[in-house]
Amino acid sequence: MRSLIALVPILLAGCAAGAQVPAAAPPPSEGSRPQADTVESGDVPAEPAAARAKTAAQYRAEAAAFIDRQVARAPIKGPAKNLIIFIGDGMGVGTITAGRIFEGEQQGRDGESLVAALDSLPYSALVKTYSTDFQVPDSAATATAIFTGTKSRSGTLGMAPSVTTGDCAASKGSPVETLFEQAEDAGRATGIISTARITHATPAATYAHSASRDWENDAVLPDEARAAGCIDIAAQLVNWNHGNGFELMMGGGRANFLRSDQADPEYPDKTGARTDGRNLAADWAAKTGGHYIWNGDQFAALPADGKPVLALFEPSHMQYDADRAEDPGKEPSIAAMTRAAIGRLSSDPDGFVLLVEGGRIDHAHHAGNAYRALDDFAAMDEAVRTALELTDPSDTMILVTADHSHVFTMAGYPPRGNPILGLVNADEDGAPATKDGKAYTTLGYANGPGAVPATGRPDPADVDTTAKDYLQQSLVPLGSETHSGEDVALKASGPEAYLVSGTIEQNAIYAIMAHALGLPLEK
């Protein structure tokens, strides 16, 4: 990870792409959604109907049924024909819990007891996320660990741990082969999907070898790196020479492929970012004969002809799912992209390997905006559900994990059924809980843009905390909320999924995937 000073502008730029998150939400207007079922001072609401309806005997019967299912479960042996790995960028355990409740509430159901799609995967492990140089990592080092099997320095992609961030010369002889390169060379189809830029750290770790995750286009390559022969990440994707190349690439990041004098097709007031005179999207289409698309209509009209697809739906990151309906290009959801990818890749008789990244969970957390983080969690969970419906667990391994967590908290004593984005104003005994007499939200951040001003803590009861633009209060004032170093979850189903257990190092995820696919493991 780079220094905080270096990292914050990048994170803020990422959060700014797509939806703009304002500094604070306005007070609720007349007729706006009330803070239903929140706790007023000294007043504890009745238990929700879902909790009241069950007896002790029913709860015990449910627990016994769980044991019956566990005992009856037989591990599926490999090798796996196909593998799909979902990465919720920044999706810590707290995000899974709050996201599950949010998802249930959006469906009008009991959020606390909802079984999310990722919850249904039968095998689990905790994953340690540190990089070789930081207790709290960045996405480049964590994705490198997942896709190459080696931990590395934060800020580097697909490199050995000896490479210092930004040192082009040292990186020339130190790339580490990725799982996707191995899969392509072995004849499998491969695909990558991300709601972030397709050249951003997590998707780039499947194909790129770079001393800096920031070198996404040629214009940002330092002169010394250019002189030493380093190539930007977008060019590496187009020039990728493993197998017959990716069969499918979908996400954002269009500006990194277009010339700086070239108008963006969706936003005429914007241009590409490249200064080398190349239109990489056109170069890729000419090289492969594939389909380059940039909007939802073209996505819907893709022919089932087996040709590769490069879809770049935004100049930078794709829209938050909460804002997708207003996108002029009508970009597809992450679930729709997942459905399309499985449909195209599954035609390969040798099988496929697919990455699906919910990249903007991370960006919403950096902005201190829990609504969009949880809404993007729910969108990715729908993509997981789609994959489970379209694949056979006897031949397809599905993994769901995060690269790292965030300093995101779920606290207080909100009663069962309280809106997850709502208020808390009492302790477990119903007595007033805050010394300043003001409410607080169940969700908050240890640091970030929502820090309390010196003039005193605003009362969240004065605004609609369930609004999608609301920023949760935080403790330490920062322009961008930070990652957390806590362990993250890994969920698995399908062939060899029983290997996912205990507490593991993040680079062991690579070994699990390679082993399940029958790819050679270096020892």
Short mmCIF file of C-alpha atoms in Angstrom, two decimals:
data_model
loop_
_atom_site.label_atom_id
_atom_site.label_comp_id
_atom_site.label_asym_id
_atom_site.label_seq_id
_atom_site.Cartn_x
_atom_site.Cartn_y
_atom_site.Cartn_z
CA MET A 1 0.00 0.00 0.00
CA ARG A 2 1.22 3.43 -0.82
CA SER A 3 1.28 6.14 1.78
CA LEU A 4 -2.09 7.51 2.79
CA ILE A 5 -1.25 10.84 1.16
CA ALA A 6 -0.61 9.12 -2.15
CA LEU A 7 -3.56 6.78 -1.87
CA VAL A 8 -6.37 9.19 -0.92
CA PRO A 9 -6.56 11.11 -4.26
CA ILE A 10 -6.84 7.82 -6.15
CA LEU A 11 -9.57 6.53 -3.87
CA LEU A 12 -11.46 9.78 -4.08
CA ALA A 13 -11.22 9.68 -7.87
CA GLY A 14 -12.61 6.16 -7.81
CA CYS A 15 -15.48 7.18 -5.58
CA ALA A 16 -16.22 10.21 -7.74
CA ALA A 17 -16.67 8.13 -10.88
CA GLY A 18 -20.27 7.29 -11.59
CA ALA A 19 -22.51 8.66 -8.86
CA GLN A 20 -21.44 11.70 -6.90
CA VAL A 21 -21.89 11.26 -3.15
CA PRO A 22 -22.65 14.60 -1.47
CA ALA A 23 -21.14 15.61 1.84
CA ALA A 24 -24.43 15.24 3.69
CA ALA A 25 -28.03 14.34 3.04
CA PRO A 26 -30.69 17.06 3.33
CA PRO A 27 -33.34 16.89 6.04
CA PRO A 28 -36.26 14.68 5.05
CA SER A 29 -39.03 16.47 3.21
CA GLU A 30 -42.66 16.17 4.19
CA GLY A 31 -43.91 12.77 3.16
CA SER A 32 -40.42 11.22 2.99
CA ARG A 33 -39.90 7.75 4.38
CA PRO A 34 -39.93 7.93 8.21
CA GLN A 35 -37.43 6.23 10.49
CA ALA A 36 -39.85 3.40 11.15
CA ASP A 37 -39.33 1.12 14.14
CA THR A 38 -36.38 3.08 15.50
CA VAL A 39 -35.95 3.22 19.26
CA GLU A 40 -37.10 6.35 20.99
CA SER A 41 -35.53 7.28 24.31
CA GLY A 42 -36.62 4.83 27.01
CA ASP A 43 -39.02 3.01 24.67
CA VAL A 44 -38.29 -0.50 23.40
CA PRO A 45 -40.52 -1.66 20.51
CA ALA A 46 -42.30 -5.00 20.50
CA GLU A 47 -40.52 -8.01 19.05
CA PRO A 48 -41.14 -8.35 15.30
CA ALA A 49 -43.69 -10.91 14.17
CA ALA A 50 -41.04 -13.16 12.61
CA ALA A 51 -39.33 -13.59 15.97
CA ARG A 52 -42.52 -13.88 18.01
CA ALA A 53 -43.95 -16.58 15.73
CA LYS A 54 -41.32 -19.21 16.52
CA THR A 55 -41.20 -21.31 19.64
CA ALA A 56 -38.14 -22.72 21.38
CA ALA A 57 -39.03 -26.13 19.96
CA GLN A 58 -39.03 -24.72 16.43
CA TYR A 59 -35.64 -23.09 16.89
CA ARG A 60 -34.21 -26.35 18.24
CA ALA A 61 -35.75 -28.30 15.36
CA GLU A 62 -34.11 -25.92 12.87
CA ALA A 63 -30.76 -26.42 14.59
CA ALA A 64 -31.20 -30.20 14.47
CA ALA A 65 -32.10 -30.04 10.78
CA PHE A 66 -28.84 -28.17 10.18
CA ILE A 67 -26.94 -31.11 11.70
CA ASP A 68 -28.86 -33.55 9.51
CA ARG A 69 -27.87 -31.60 6.41
CA GLN A 70 -24.24 -31.42 7.46
CA VAL A 71 -24.04 -35.14 8.20
CA ALA A 72 -25.69 -36.01 4.88
CA ARG A 73 -23.41 -33.76 2.84
CA ALA A 74 -20.81 -35.64 0.81
CA PRO A 75 -17.84 -33.70 -0.54
CA ILE A 76 -17.71 -33.37 -4.32
CA LYS A 77 -14.41 -34.57 -5.70
CA GLY A 78 -12.68 -32.84 -8.59
CA PRO A 79 -11.32 -31.90 -10.90
CA ALA A 80 -13.65 -29.01 -11.69
CA LYS A 81 -14.44 -28.30 -15.31
CA ASN A 82 -15.37 -24.69 -14.55
CA LEU A 83 -14.52 -22.17 -11.84
CA ILE A 84 -16.20 -18.87 -10.97
CA ILE A 85 -14.69 -16.63 -8.31
CA PHE A 86 -16.68 -13.69 -7.00
CA ILE A 87 -14.75 -10.95 -5.23
CA GLY A 88 -16.71 -8.33 -3.35
CA ASP A 89 -14.07 -5.63 -3.16
CA GLY A 90 -13.99 -4.42 0.45
CA MET A 91 -16.72 -6.88 1.44
CA GLY A 92 -15.76 -7.63 5.05
CA VAL A 93 -17.82 -9.78 7.38
CA GLY A 94 -19.63 -6.69 8.68
CA THR A 95 -20.65 -5.83 5.13
CA ILE A 96 -21.98 -9.36 4.60
CA THR A 97 -24.08 -9.14 7.77
CA ALA A 98 -25.43 -5.65 7.13
CA GLY A 99 -25.82 -6.42 3.43
CA ARG A 100 -27.87 -9.53 4.17
CA ILE A 101 -30.23 -7.50 6.37
CA PHE A 102 -30.43 -4.73 3.77
CA GLU A 103 -31.17 -7.26 1.03
CA GLY A 104 -34.00 -8.76 3.08
CA GLU A 105 -35.48 -5.36 3.90
CA GLN A 106 -35.44 -4.38 0.22
CA GLN A 107 -37.48 -7.52 -0.47
CA GLY A 108 -39.90 -6.76 2.38
CA ARG A 109 -38.61 -9.77 4.32
CA ASP A 110 -37.01 -10.43 7.69
CA GLY A 111 -33.46 -9.31 6.97
CA GLU A 112 -31.80 -10.85 10.02
CA SER A 113 -32.79 -14.41 9.12
CA LEU A 114 -32.50 -14.03 5.34
CA VAL A 115 -30.30 -16.60 3.64
CA ALA A 116 -28.34 -14.65 1.04
CA ALA A 117 -27.14 -16.47 -2.06
CA LEU A 118 -23.56 -16.52 -0.81
CA ASP A 119 -24.78 -17.89 2.55
CA SER A 120 -25.94 -21.03 0.77
CA LEU A 121 -22.41 -22.06 -0.20
CA PRO A 122 -21.63 -24.93 2.19
CA TYR A 123 -17.92 -24.48 2.94
CA SER A 124 -16.27 -21.50 4.64
CA ALA A 125 -12.92 -20.23 5.83
CA LEU A 126 -11.43 -17.06 7.27
CA VAL A 127 -8.70 -15.47 5.16
CA LYS A 128 -5.73 -13.42 6.40
CA THR A 129 -5.22 -10.43 4.10
CA TYR A 130 -1.93 -8.70 5.05
CA SER A 131 0.61 -7.92 2.32
CA THR A 132 4.38 -8.31 2.65
CA ASP A 133 4.77 -4.68 3.70
CA PHE A 134 1.45 -3.64 5.29
CA GLN A 135 -0.77 -4.96 8.06
CA VAL A 136 -3.71 -3.40 6.21
CA PRO A 137 -3.40 -4.18 2.49
CA ASP A 138 -4.52 -2.68 -0.79
CA SER A 139 -6.41 -4.47 -3.57
CA ALA A 140 -3.35 -4.98 -5.78
CA ALA A 141 -1.45 -7.08 -3.25
CA THR A 142 -4.53 -9.01 -2.15
CA ALA A 143 -5.64 -9.79 -5.72
CA THR A 144 -2.08 -10.81 -6.59
CA ALA A 145 -2.12 -13.26 -3.69
CA ILE A 146 -5.45 -14.71 -4.85
CA PHE A 147 -4.47 -15.11 -8.50
CA THR A 148 -0.74 -15.95 -8.34
CA GLY A 149 -0.27 -17.77 -5.04
CA THR A 150 2.31 -15.34 -3.67
CA LYS A 151 1.98 -12.43 -1.32
CA SER A 152 3.58 -9.24 -2.59
CA ARG A 153 4.05 -5.58 -1.81
CA SER A 154 1.00 -3.36 -1.80
CA GLY A 155 0.63 -1.42 -5.02
CA THR A 156 2.21 -4.08 -7.27
CA LEU A 157 0.37 -6.43 -9.62
CA GLY A 158 1.43 -9.96 -10.55
CA MET A 159 4.90 -9.47 -9.15
CA ALA A 160 7.22 -11.35 -6.83
CA PRO A 161 7.48 -9.92 -3.30
CA SER A 162 10.98 -8.61 -4.05
CA VAL A 163 9.65 -5.91 -6.38
CA THR A 164 9.34 -2.48 -4.80
CA THR A 165 6.27 -0.48 -5.76
CA GLY A 166 7.01 1.72 -8.77
CA ASP A 167 10.36 0.08 -9.62
CA CYS A 168 9.96 -0.76 -13.31
CA ALA A 169 13.49 -2.06 -13.79
CA ALA A 170 13.16 -4.55 -10.91
CA SER A 171 9.82 -5.76 -12.22
CA LYS A 172 11.11 -6.78 -15.63
CA GLY A 173 12.46 -10.11 -14.42
CA SER A 174 9.99 -10.84 -11.64
CA PRO A 175 6.48 -11.52 -12.99
CA VAL A 176 4.55 -14.40 -11.45
CA GLU A 177 2.22 -16.46 -13.64
CA THR A 178 -1.47 -16.03 -12.88
CA LEU A 179 -4.22 -18.63 -12.63
CA PHE A 180 -5.89 -17.12 -15.70
CA GLU A 181 -2.71 -17.38 -17.75
CA GLN A 182 -2.39 -21.03 -16.74
CA ALA A 183 -6.04 -21.70 -17.57
CA GLU A 184 -5.77 -20.09 -21.01
CA ASP A 185 -2.58 -21.97 -21.80
CA ALA A 186 -4.34 -25.20 -20.77
CA GLY A 187 -7.13 -24.55 -23.29
CA ARG A 188 -9.89 -23.25 -21.03
CA ALA A 189 -12.02 -20.23 -21.83
CA THR A 190 -11.51 -17.24 -19.54
CA GLY A 191 -13.49 -14.14 -18.65
CA ILE A 192 -13.36 -11.15 -16.32
CA ILE A 193 -16.22 -8.96 -15.14
CA SER A 194 -15.90 -5.93 -12.88
CA THR A 195 -18.10 -3.00 -11.96
CA ALA A 196 -14.85 -1.06 -11.54
CA ARG A 197 -12.46 -0.25 -14.38
CA ILE A 198 -11.32 -3.43 -16.09
CA THR A 199 -7.77 -2.11 -15.59
CA HIS A 200 -8.33 -1.56 -11.85
CA ALA A 201 -6.32 -3.57 -9.33
CA THR A 202 -8.50 -6.66 -8.85
CA PRO A 203 -9.36 -7.51 -12.47
CA ALA A 204 -5.90 -6.41 -13.63
CA ALA A 205 -4.28 -8.96 -11.31
CA THR A 206 -5.62 -11.73 -13.56
CA TYR A 207 -3.48 -10.63 -16.54
CA ALA A 208 -1.15 -7.71 -15.73
CA HIS A 209 2.40 -7.64 -14.37
CA SER A 210 3.15 -4.13 -13.20
CA ALA A 211 5.29 -2.48 -10.56
CA SER A 212 2.43 -0.03 -10.01
CA ARG A 213 -1.33 -0.56 -10.06
CA ASP A 214 -1.64 3.11 -11.09
CA TRP A 215 -0.12 2.59 -14.55
CA GLU A 216 -3.51 1.96 -16.15
CA ASN A 217 -2.78 3.90 -19.36
CA ASP A 218 0.33 5.22 -21.09
CA ALA A 219 -0.27 8.84 -20.06
CA VAL A 220 0.37 8.03 -16.38
CA LEU A 221 3.52 5.97 -16.97
CA PRO A 222 6.50 7.82 -15.46
CA ASP A 223 9.23 8.72 -17.95
CA GLU A 224 11.70 6.36 -16.27
CA ALA A 225 9.24 3.48 -16.44
CA ARG A 226 8.57 4.16 -20.11
CA ALA A 227 12.31 4.32 -20.79
CA ALA A 228 12.84 1.03 -18.96
CA GLY A 229 10.28 -0.67 -21.20
CA CYS A 230 7.30 -0.99 -18.88
CA ILE A 231 3.89 -1.19 -20.56
CA ASP A 232 0.65 0.24 -19.23
CA ILE A 233 -2.05 -2.10 -17.94
CA ALA A 234 -4.62 -1.45 -20.70
CA ALA A 235 -2.01 -2.25 -23.35
CA GLN A 236 -1.06 -5.40 -21.46
CA LEU A 237 -4.69 -6.54 -21.64
CA VAL A 238 -4.93 -5.99 -25.39
CA ASN A 239 -1.51 -7.59 -25.97
CA TRP A 240 -2.18 -10.54 -23.64
CA ASN A 241 -0.78 -13.58 -25.46
CA HIS A 242 -1.92 -16.57 -23.42
CA GLY A 243 -4.02 -19.15 -25.20
CA ASN A 244 -6.29 -17.28 -27.59
CA GLY A 245 -6.85 -14.45 -25.09
CA PHE A 246 -9.80 -13.64 -22.90
CA GLU A 247 -13.10 -14.72 -24.39
CA LEU A 248 -14.96 -12.08 -22.39
CA MET A 249 -14.06 -8.81 -20.63
CA MET A 250 -16.79 -6.59 -19.22
CA GLY A 251 -16.55 -3.56 -16.97
CA GLY A 252 -15.62 0.10 -16.93
CA GLY A 253 -12.42 1.94 -17.85
CA ARG A 254 -13.11 2.99 -21.44
CA ALA A 255 -10.92 6.09 -21.21
CA ASN A 256 -7.81 3.96 -20.73
CA PHE A 257 -8.37 2.42 -24.17
CA LEU A 258 -9.28 5.52 -26.19
CA ARG A 259 -7.08 8.35 -27.51
CA SER A 260 -6.93 11.65 -25.64
CA ASP A 261 -8.22 13.42 -28.77
CA GLN A 262 -11.11 10.96 -29.15
CA ALA A 263 -14.57 11.90 -27.86
CA ASP A 264 -16.20 9.38 -25.57
CA PRO A 265 -19.22 7.78 -27.30
CA GLU A 266 -21.48 8.20 -24.25
CA TYR A 267 -20.30 11.55 -22.90
CA PRO A 268 -19.30 13.88 -25.79
CA ASP A 269 -17.68 16.34 -23.36
CA LYS A 270 -15.18 13.67 -22.27
CA THR A 271 -12.27 12.13 -24.14
CA GLY A 272 -10.03 9.14 -23.84
CA ALA A 273 -6.82 9.20 -21.81
CA ARG A 274 -4.19 7.70 -24.10
CA THR A 275 -1.40 9.88 -25.51
CA ASP A 276 0.29 7.25 -27.70
CA GLY A 277 -2.19 7.74 -30.55
CA ARG A 278 -3.67 4.27 -30.13
CA ASN A 279 -7.33 3.29 -29.91
CA LEU A 280 -6.85 0.03 -28.03
CA ALA A 281 -10.49 -0.97 -28.35
CA ALA A 282 -10.23 -0.78 -32.14
CA ASP A 283 -6.85 -2.53 -32.06
CA TRP A 284 -8.34 -5.37 -30.01
CA ALA A 285 -11.32 -5.75 -32.36
CA ALA A 286 -9.04 -5.83 -35.41
CA LYS A 287 -6.73 -8.37 -33.78
CA THR A 288 -9.42 -10.76 -32.55
CA GLY A 289 -12.42 -10.16 -34.80
CA GLY A 290 -14.41 -9.82 -31.59
CA HIS A 291 -17.23 -7.55 -30.50
CA TYR A 292 -16.34 -4.23 -28.85
CA ILE A 293 -19.42 -2.73 -27.18
CA TRP A 294 -20.04 0.15 -24.77
CA ASN A 295 -23.77 0.33 -24.00
CA GLY A 296 -26.74 -1.72 -22.85
CA ASP A 297 -28.43 -1.95 -26.24
CA GLN A 298 -25.30 -3.46 -27.78
CA PHE A 299 -25.00 -5.80 -24.81
CA ALA A 300 -28.57 -7.02 -25.31
CA ALA A 301 -27.95 -7.53 -29.04
CA LEU A 302 -24.73 -9.55 -28.73
CA PRO A 303 -24.95 -12.47 -31.16
CA ALA A 304 -24.31 -16.00 -29.94
CA ASP A 305 -21.47 -16.46 -32.44
CA GLY A 306 -18.68 -17.50 -30.08
CA LYS A 307 -16.57 -14.43 -30.85
CA PRO A 308 -14.79 -12.71 -27.93
CA VAL A 309 -16.33 -9.67 -26.28
CA LEU A 310 -14.78 -6.48 -24.90
CA ALA A 311 -17.43 -4.39 -23.14
CA LEU A 312 -16.41 -1.04 -21.65
CA PHE A 313 -19.53 0.59 -20.24
CA GLU A 314 -18.07 3.74 -18.65
CA PRO A 315 -14.99 5.96 -19.07
CA SER A 316 -14.07 5.14 -15.47
CA HIS A 317 -15.92 2.84 -13.05
CA MET A 318 -19.41 1.59 -13.81
CA GLN A 319 -22.33 3.20 -12.01
CA TYR A 320 -23.26 2.20 -8.50
CA ASP A 321 -26.18 -0.18 -8.83
CA ALA A 322 -28.39 2.34 -6.99
CA ASP A 323 -27.75 4.82 -9.82
CA ARG A 324 -27.70 2.43 -12.76
CA ALA A 325 -31.27 3.21 -13.87
CA GLU A 326 -30.23 6.79 -14.65
CA ASP A 327 -27.22 5.77 -16.77
CA PRO A 328 -27.58 7.21 -20.31
CA GLY A 329 -25.86 4.15 -21.76
CA LYS A 330 -28.24 1.75 -19.98
CA GLU A 331 -25.38 -0.35 -18.66
CA PRO A 332 -26.28 -3.88 -17.52
CA SER A 333 -26.32 -5.16 -13.96
CA ILE A 334 -23.57 -7.36 -12.59
CA ALA A 335 -26.06 -10.25 -12.57
CA ALA A 336 -26.89 -9.70 -16.26
CA MET A 337 -23.18 -9.64 -17.13
CA THR A 338 -22.67 -12.84 -15.14
CA ARG A 339 -25.53 -14.52 -16.99
CA ALA A 340 -24.12 -13.47 -20.36
CA ALA A 341 -20.62 -14.60 -19.42
CA ILE A 342 -21.70 -18.06 -18.31
CA GLY A 343 -23.77 -18.44 -21.47
CA ARG A 344 -20.83 -17.61 -23.72
CA LEU A 345 -18.03 -19.33 -21.80
CA SER A 346 -19.88 -22.58 -21.14
CA SER A 347 -19.80 -23.42 -24.85
CA ASP A 348 -16.11 -24.28 -24.48
CA PRO A 349 -15.85 -28.08 -24.08
CA ASP A 350 -12.68 -27.70 -22.01
CA GLY A 351 -14.42 -25.53 -19.42
CA PHE A 352 -13.90 -21.98 -18.24
CA VAL A 353 -12.54 -19.73 -15.48
CA LEU A 354 -14.41 -16.51 -14.66
CA LEU A 355 -13.80 -13.61 -12.27
CA VAL A 356 -16.79 -11.50 -11.22
CA GLU A 357 -15.87 -8.46 -9.11
CA GLY A 358 -18.35 -6.27 -7.26
CA GLY A 359 -15.81 -3.47 -7.32
CA ARG A 360 -17.90 -0.56 -6.12
CA ILE A 361 -18.73 -1.95 -2.68
CA ASP A 362 -15.23 -0.72 -1.88
CA HIS A 363 -15.74 2.73 -3.39
CA ALA A 364 -18.95 3.36 -1.47
CA HIS A 365 -17.23 2.43 1.79
CA HIS A 366 -14.36 4.80 0.96
CA ALA A 367 -17.00 7.51 0.56
CA GLY A 368 -18.54 6.65 3.95
CA ASN A 369 -21.78 5.81 2.16
CA ALA A 370 -23.27 2.61 3.57
CA TYR A 371 -26.39 2.65 1.38
CA ARG A 372 -24.50 2.26 -1.88
CA ALA A 373 -22.07 -0.25 -0.35
CA LEU A 374 -24.94 -2.48 0.80
CA ASP A 375 -26.91 -2.00 -2.40
CA ASP A 376 -23.89 -3.08 -4.45
CA PHE A 377 -23.49 -6.06 -2.09
CA ALA A 378 -27.08 -7.04 -2.86
CA ALA A 379 -26.45 -6.64 -6.59
CA MET A 380 -23.42 -8.93 -6.40
CA ASP A 381 -25.33 -11.44 -4.30
CA GLU A 382 -27.90 -11.58 -7.10
CA ALA A 383 -25.02 -12.37 -9.47
CA VAL A 384 -23.99 -15.22 -7.16
CA ARG A 385 -27.58 -16.51 -7.22
CA THR A 386 -27.52 -16.32 -11.02
CA ALA A 387 -24.32 -18.37 -11.20
CA LEU A 388 -25.69 -21.00 -8.83
CA GLU A 389 -28.81 -21.32 -10.97
CA LEU A 390 -26.92 -21.62 -14.27
CA THR A 391 -24.20 -24.08 -13.26
CA ASP A 392 -23.96 -27.64 -12.02
CA PRO A 393 -22.22 -28.07 -8.65
CA SER A 394 -20.87 -31.42 -9.81
CA ASP A 395 -18.54 -29.74 -12.32
CA THR A 396 -18.33 -26.05 -11.32
CA MET A 397 -16.51 -24.66 -8.31
CA ILE A 398 -17.93 -21.34 -7.08
CA LEU A 399 -15.98 -19.20 -4.63
CA VAL A 400 -17.11 -15.96 -2.99
CA THR A 401 -14.65 -13.83 -1.06
CA ALA A 402 -13.32 -10.32 -0.47
CA ASP A 403 -9.87 -8.93 -1.04
CA HIS A 404 -9.95 -6.94 2.21
CA SER A 405 -12.36 -5.38 4.68
CA HIS A 406 -13.20 -1.80 5.73
CA VAL A 407 -13.44 0.08 9.03
CA PHE A 408 -17.20 -0.37 8.87
CA THR A 409 -19.13 -1.06 12.07
CA MET A 410 -22.55 -2.37 13.06
CA ALA A 411 -23.14 -1.36 16.66
CA GLY A 412 -25.53 -0.42 19.42
CA TYR A 413 -28.60 -2.41 20.43
CA PRO A 414 -31.14 -1.89 17.64
CA PRO A 415 -34.19 -4.11 18.12
CA ARG A 416 -35.00 -6.94 15.76
CA GLY A 417 -36.47 -5.55 12.56
CA ASN A 418 -34.96 -2.08 12.96
CA PRO A 419 -33.96 -0.66 9.55
CA ILE A 420 -30.29 -1.46 9.05
CA LEU A 421 -29.74 2.12 7.86
CA GLY A 422 -31.84 3.49 10.70
CA LEU A 423 -31.31 4.98 14.17
CA VAL A 424 -30.46 3.66 17.61
CA ASN A 425 -31.29 5.71 20.70
CA ALA A 426 -31.47 3.26 23.60
CA ASP A 427 -29.36 0.58 25.25
CA GLU A 428 -30.34 -3.05 25.78
CA ASP A 429 -32.46 -2.09 28.79
CA GLY A 430 -34.35 0.65 26.96
CA ALA A 431 -32.58 3.47 28.80
CA PRO A 432 -31.18 6.47 26.87
CA ALA A 433 -27.88 5.34 25.41
CA THR A 434 -25.98 8.48 24.39
CA LYS A 435 -24.48 11.04 26.73
CA ASP A 436 -25.24 13.87 24.32
CA GLY A 437 -28.91 12.85 24.11
CA LYS A 438 -28.75 12.38 20.33
CA ALA A 439 -29.49 9.33 18.26
CA TYR A 440 -26.88 7.45 16.27
CA THR A 441 -27.01 5.07 13.35
CA THR A 442 -26.51 1.32 13.60
CA LEU A 443 -23.86 1.59 10.87
CA GLY A 444 -20.79 3.79 11.10
CA TYR A 445 -17.11 4.10 10.23
CA ALA A 446 -13.98 4.41 12.35
CA ASN A 447 -12.68 7.05 9.95
CA GLY A 448 -13.73 8.82 6.77
CA PRO A 449 -15.62 11.78 5.30
CA GLY A 450 -18.48 11.62 7.81
CA ALA A 451 -16.37 12.72 10.79
CA VAL A 452 -18.02 14.85 13.46
CA PRO A 453 -17.22 18.58 13.03
CA ALA A 454 -15.55 20.57 15.79
CA THR A 455 -18.83 22.36 16.42
CA GLY A 456 -20.38 19.14 17.73
CA ARG A 457 -22.09 15.99 16.57
CA PRO A 458 -25.15 16.55 14.38
CA ASP A 459 -28.21 14.57 15.40
CA PRO A 460 -28.88 11.91 12.72
CA ALA A 461 -32.56 12.06 13.72
CA ASP A 462 -32.70 15.39 11.87
CA VAL A 463 -32.07 13.76 8.46
CA ASP A 464 -33.19 10.68 6.58
CA THR A 465 -30.38 8.22 7.31
CA THR A 466 -31.94 5.68 4.95
CA ALA A 467 -31.43 7.98 1.95
CA LYS A 468 -28.89 6.72 -0.57
CA ASP A 469 -26.78 9.89 -0.30
CA TYR A 470 -26.49 9.87 3.49
CA LEU A 471 -22.94 9.56 4.84
CA GLN A 472 -22.65 7.70 8.14
CA GLN A 473 -20.81 9.48 10.95
CA SER A 474 -17.19 8.52 11.52
CA LEU A 475 -14.63 9.00 14.28
CA VAL A 476 -11.45 10.21 12.55
CA PRO A 477 -11.76 12.86 9.81
CA LEU A 478 -10.29 11.61 6.53
CA GLY A 479 -11.08 12.52 2.94
CA SER A 480 -11.49 8.83 2.19
CA GLU A 481 -12.34 6.02 4.64
CA THR A 482 -9.70 3.31 4.83
CA HIS A 483 -9.41 -0.43 4.48
CA SER A 484 -9.31 -2.71 7.52
CA GLY A 485 -6.82 -5.49 8.21
CA GLU A 486 -9.30 -7.98 9.66
CA ASP A 487 -9.80 -11.44 8.18
CA VAL A 488 -12.38 -11.82 5.42
CA ALA A 489 -14.67 -14.73 4.59
CA LEU A 490 -14.23 -17.29 1.82
CA LYS A 491 -17.29 -19.32 0.79
CA ALA A 492 -17.22 -22.28 -1.59
CA SER A 493 -19.28 -24.92 -3.36
CA GLY A 494 -18.62 -27.56 -6.01
CA PRO A 495 -15.67 -29.85 -6.73
CA GLU A 496 -12.92 -29.71 -4.07
CA ALA A 497 -14.83 -27.02 -2.15
CA TYR A 498 -14.36 -29.05 1.04
CA LEU A 499 -10.74 -27.81 1.04
CA VAL A 500 -12.06 -24.41 2.14
CA SER A 501 -11.92 -24.57 5.94
CA GLY A 502 -10.21 -23.09 8.96
CA THR A 503 -8.16 -19.90 8.81
CA ILE A 504 -5.96 -19.67 5.74
CA GLU A 505 -3.44 -17.37 4.10
CA GLN A 506 -4.85 -15.42 1.17
CA ASN A 507 -2.39 -16.90 -1.30
CA ALA A 508 -3.78 -20.36 -0.46
CA ILE A 509 -6.93 -19.42 -2.41
CA TYR A 510 -4.83 -19.67 -5.58
CA ALA A 511 -3.70 -23.17 -4.59
CA ILE A 512 -7.29 -24.26 -3.92
CA MET A 513 -8.40 -23.01 -7.34
CA ALA A 514 -5.44 -24.46 -9.24
CA HIS A 515 -5.84 -27.81 -7.50
CA ALA A 516 -9.59 -27.91 -8.22
CA LEU A 517 -8.92 -27.19 -11.90
CA GLY A 518 -6.18 -29.82 -12.11
CA LEU A 519 -3.54 -27.22 -12.94
CA PRO A 520 0.04 -27.90 -11.83
CA LEU A 521 1.12 -26.45 -8.48
CA GLU A 522 4.74 -25.42 -8.05
CA LYS A 523 6.24 -26.55 -4.75
#
